């Protein structure tokens, strides 16, 4: 009788969509983890989209930041992406342009589009053929002079149009750049002629 009871406990059916963890035969379940019976690709939250040409081929690295406010939480994901229409002569990576997606829970994401693309304004710069996300930090100033302004700093990398060998791809030589934004969406590349005194720790003059 006892043996039959142990066997019955070990073979206890688990409801569909759950997983029961046991430390030994006949031991009480330690946890039940809900699983989706409709999930086809576990863990996936963002994939290439045919509805957006800049990211319909491949997605790459990302940087995620979570912000809290009186209105609740908001998540920002900046990510590297490349479309099928991207220059085929550029080195084959998951870089190309940087996109933004937003979320209220970190799971379901809404695409906001490309927010930083290859540099088309200066043909001789380091990031003229492709860019990829590195890191995004939010810097704030409590200075009375600036009124407590916050700025997004995006460190990214990019490649230029030079080739390391005659038959090689463009963009293999890569460097790191900095772009700045007041909202995380509209970015401007930093240059050595710009002033960063907005973040100075110097006491404001009276």
GROMACS .gro file of C-alpha atoms in nm:
model
  206
    1UNK     CA    1   0.000   0.000   0.000
    2UNK     CA    2   0.277   0.241   0.096
    3UNK     CA    3   0.472   0.165  -0.222
    4UNK     CA    4   0.162   0.222  -0.433
    5UNK     CA    5   0.105   0.558  -0.267
    6UNK     CA    6   0.463   0.667  -0.336
    7UNK     CA    7   0.437   0.567  -0.703
    8UNK     CA    8   0.106   0.751  -0.737
    9UNK     CA    9   0.258   1.066  -0.586
   10UNK     CA   10   0.558   1.050  -0.820
   11UNK     CA   11   0.334   1.016  -1.123
   12UNK     CA   12   0.092   1.290  -1.020
   13UNK     CA   13  -0.019   1.474  -1.333
   14UNK     CA   14   0.076   1.837  -1.368
   15UNK     CA   15  -0.183   2.071  -1.511
   16UNK     CA   16  -0.110   2.185  -1.871
   17UNK     CA   17   0.079   2.513  -1.874
   18UNK     CA   18   0.260   2.455  -1.543
   19UNK     CA   19   0.583   2.293  -1.433
   20UNK     CA   20   0.621   2.119  -1.098
   21UNK     CA   21   0.967   2.099  -0.942
   22UNK     CA   22   1.044   1.811  -0.703
   23UNK     CA   23   1.355   1.744  -0.497
   24UNK     CA   24   1.289   1.369  -0.471
   25UNK     CA   25   1.032   1.106  -0.563
   26UNK     CA   26   0.723   1.159  -0.354
   27UNK     CA   27   0.837   1.498  -0.218
   28UNK     CA   28   0.595   1.790  -0.213
   29UNK     CA   29   0.616   2.024  -0.513
   30UNK     CA   30   0.844   2.320  -0.438
   31UNK     CA   31   0.714   2.557  -0.702
   32UNK     CA   32   0.481   2.582  -0.997
   33UNK     CA   33   0.591   2.809  -1.278
   34UNK     CA   34   0.324   2.922  -1.523
   35UNK     CA   35   0.414   2.864  -1.887
   36UNK     CA   36   0.230   2.980  -2.195
   37UNK     CA   37   0.090   2.697  -2.402
   38UNK     CA   38   0.077   2.930  -2.704
   39UNK     CA   39   0.440   3.050  -2.690
   40UNK     CA   40   0.635   2.955  -3.000
   41UNK     CA   41   0.968   3.127  -2.925
   42UNK     CA   42   1.034   3.139  -2.552
   43UNK     CA   43   1.193   3.458  -2.424
   44UNK     CA   44   1.138   3.664  -2.740
   45UNK     CA   45   1.038   4.028  -2.685
   46UNK     CA   46   1.153   4.200  -3.008
   47UNK     CA   47   1.231   4.061  -3.352
   48UNK     CA   48   1.306   4.202  -3.699
   49UNK     CA   49   0.996   4.369  -3.841
   50UNK     CA   50   0.889   4.365  -4.205
   51UNK     CA   51   0.683   4.676  -4.134
   52UNK     CA   52   0.998   4.882  -4.077
   53UNK     CA   53   1.265   4.880  -4.348
   54UNK     CA   54   1.555   4.985  -4.126
   55UNK     CA   55   1.517   4.671  -3.908
   56UNK     CA   56   1.366   4.402  -4.130
   57UNK     CA   57   1.685   4.193  -4.156
   58UNK     CA   58   1.854   4.162  -3.817
   59UNK     CA   59   1.860   4.314  -3.467
   60UNK     CA   60   2.175   4.335  -3.257
   61UNK     CA   61   2.294   4.473  -2.925
   62UNK     CA   62   2.072   4.683  -2.702
   63UNK     CA   63   2.070   4.910  -2.398
   64UNK     CA   64   1.765   4.918  -2.168
   65UNK     CA   65   1.681   5.181  -1.909
   66UNK     CA   66   1.384   5.192  -1.668
   67UNK     CA   67   1.244   5.523  -1.542
   68UNK     CA   68   0.996   5.590  -1.262
   69UNK     CA   69   0.769   5.893  -1.237
   70UNK     CA   70   0.438   5.998  -1.085
   71UNK     CA   71   0.271   5.849  -1.393
   72UNK     CA   72   0.425   5.505  -1.337
   73UNK     CA   73   0.719   5.330  -1.498
   74UNK     CA   74   0.850   5.357  -1.851
   75UNK     CA   75   1.114   5.148  -2.021
   76UNK     CA   76   1.339   5.257  -2.309
   77UNK     CA   77   1.529   5.013  -2.530
   78UNK     CA   78   1.782   5.146  -2.778
   79UNK     CA   79   1.901   4.875  -3.015
   80UNK     CA   80   2.114   4.817  -3.325
   81UNK     CA   81   1.936   4.706  -3.641
   82UNK     CA   82   1.995   4.651  -4.010
   83UNK     CA   83   1.749   4.633  -4.298
   84UNK     CA   84   1.757   4.431  -4.618
   85UNK     CA   85   1.805   4.755  -4.813
   86UNK     CA   86   2.127   4.840  -4.628
   87UNK     CA   87   2.446   4.887  -4.831
   88UNK     CA   88   2.570   4.530  -4.900
   89UNK     CA   89   2.930   4.653  -4.918
   90UNK     CA   90   2.931   4.743  -4.546
   91UNK     CA   91   3.089   4.489  -4.309
   92UNK     CA   92   2.840   4.215  -4.222
   93UNK     CA   93   2.733   4.286  -3.865
   94UNK     CA   94   2.406   4.349  -3.682
   95UNK     CA   95   2.485   4.721  -3.681
   96UNK     CA   96   2.347   4.975  -3.923
   97UNK     CA   97   2.114   5.215  -3.747
   98UNK     CA   98   1.990   5.261  -3.390
   99UNK     CA   99   1.623   5.219  -3.311
  100UNK     CA  100   1.411   5.286  -3.004
  101UNK     CA  101   1.132   5.083  -2.847
  102UNK     CA  102   0.932   5.179  -2.538
  103UNK     CA  103   0.742   4.972  -2.284
  104UNK     CA  104   0.542   5.005  -1.963
  105UNK     CA  105   0.652   4.669  -1.823
  106UNK     CA  106   0.976   4.566  -1.995
  107UNK     CA  107   0.801   4.281  -2.177
  108UNK     CA  108   0.565   4.428  -2.438
  109UNK     CA  109   0.742   4.681  -2.659
  110UNK     CA  110   0.627   4.953  -2.900
  111UNK     CA  111   0.865   5.052  -3.179
  112UNK     CA  112   0.940   5.422  -3.209
  113UNK     CA  113   1.156   5.398  -3.524
  114UNK     CA  114   1.518   5.479  -3.605
  115UNK     CA  115   1.658   5.752  -3.381
  116UNK     CA  116   2.026   5.758  -3.486
  117UNK     CA  117   2.143   5.665  -3.835
  118UNK     CA  118   2.471   5.661  -4.022
  119UNK     CA  119   2.621   6.008  -4.063
  120UNK     CA  120   2.512   6.146  -4.400
  121UNK     CA  121   2.616   6.504  -4.329
  122UNK     CA  122   2.994   6.459  -4.316
  123UNK     CA  123   3.135   6.209  -4.566
  124UNK     CA  124   3.478   6.192  -4.396
  125UNK     CA  125   3.357   6.118  -4.041
  126UNK     CA  126   3.407   5.789  -3.854
  127UNK     CA  127   3.039   5.683  -3.861
  128UNK     CA  128   2.935   5.734  -4.223
  129UNK     CA  129   2.854   5.370  -4.311
  130UNK     CA  130   2.700   5.214  -3.998
  131UNK     CA  131   2.635   5.275  -3.627
  132UNK     CA  132   2.561   5.050  -3.331
  133UNK     CA  133   2.445   5.108  -2.975
  134UNK     CA  134   2.691   5.105  -2.687
  135UNK     CA  135   2.543   5.258  -2.373
  136UNK     CA  136   2.296   5.530  -2.273
  137UNK     CA  137   2.323   5.725  -1.949
  138UNK     CA  138   2.101   6.000  -1.811
  139UNK     CA  139   2.298   6.289  -1.669
  140UNK     CA  140   2.121   6.549  -1.459
  141UNK     CA  141   2.222   6.883  -1.319
  142UNK     CA  142   2.082   7.028  -0.999
  143UNK     CA  143   2.228   7.366  -1.082
  144UNK     CA  144   1.998   7.662  -1.020
  145UNK     CA  145   2.145   7.812  -1.334
  146UNK     CA  146   2.020   7.527  -1.555
  147UNK     CA  147   1.696   7.458  -1.369
  148UNK     CA  148   1.779   7.093  -1.306
  149UNK     CA  149   1.812   6.986  -1.670
  150UNK     CA  150   1.851   6.616  -1.756
  151UNK     CA  151   2.028   6.494  -2.069
  152UNK     CA  152   2.066   6.155  -2.233
  153UNK     CA  153   2.422   6.063  -2.332
  154UNK     CA  154   2.451   5.788  -2.593
  155UNK     CA  155   2.787   5.622  -2.646
  156UNK     CA  156   2.780   5.441  -2.977
  157UNK     CA  157   3.026   5.305  -3.230
  158UNK     CA  158   3.045   5.346  -3.603
  159UNK     CA  159   3.248   5.269  -3.912
  160UNK     CA  160   3.360   5.483  -4.202
  161UNK     CA  161   3.385   5.418  -4.575
  162UNK     CA  162   3.748   5.310  -4.582
  163UNK     CA  163   3.848   4.951  -4.660
  164UNK     CA  164   4.132   4.766  -4.488
  165UNK     CA  165   4.201   4.582  -4.812
  166UNK     CA  166   4.096   4.645  -5.171
  167UNK     CA  167   3.847   4.359  -5.180
  168UNK     CA  168   3.731   4.403  -4.821
  169UNK     CA  169   3.406   4.554  -4.688
  170UNK     CA  170   3.354   4.913  -4.585
  171UNK     CA  171   3.322   5.004  -4.219
  172UNK     CA  172   3.567   4.758  -4.063
  173UNK     CA  173   3.756   5.043  -3.897
  174UNK     CA  174   3.533   5.150  -3.609
  175UNK     CA  175   3.549   5.419  -3.342
  176UNK     CA  176   3.335   5.534  -3.049
  177UNK     CA  177   3.117   5.844  -3.063
  178UNK     CA  178   2.887   6.043  -2.837
  179UNK     CA  179   2.541   6.178  -2.913
  180UNK     CA  180   2.316   6.379  -2.681
  181UNK     CA  181   1.942   6.420  -2.642
  182UNK     CA  182   1.692   6.589  -2.413
  183UNK     CA  183   1.427   6.318  -2.461
  184UNK     CA  184   1.606   5.999  -2.571
  185UNK     CA  185   1.448   6.025  -2.915
  186UNK     CA  186   1.600   6.322  -3.097
  187UNK     CA  187   1.979   6.302  -3.098
  188UNK     CA  188   2.261   6.533  -3.196
  189UNK     CA  189   2.622   6.427  -3.237
  190UNK     CA  190   2.863   6.592  -2.997
  191UNK     CA  191   3.160   6.782  -3.137
  192UNK     CA  192   3.467   6.931  -2.976
  193UNK     CA  193   3.331   7.281  -3.044
  194UNK     CA  194   3.032   7.227  -2.814
  195UNK     CA  195   3.032   7.331  -2.450
  196UNK     CA  196   2.939   7.095  -2.166
  197UNK     CA  197   2.928   7.368  -1.900
  198UNK     CA  198   2.564   7.276  -1.837
  199UNK     CA  199   2.700   6.995  -1.619
  200UNK     CA  200   2.968   7.204  -1.448
  201UNK     CA  201   2.996   7.163  -1.071
  202UNK     CA  202   3.113   7.521  -1.036
  203UNK     CA  203   2.901   7.724  -0.795
  204UNK     CA  204   2.675   7.962  -0.994
  205UNK     CA  205   2.778   8.323  -0.971
  206UNK     CA  206   2.542   8.560  -0.794
   0.00000   0.00000   0.00000
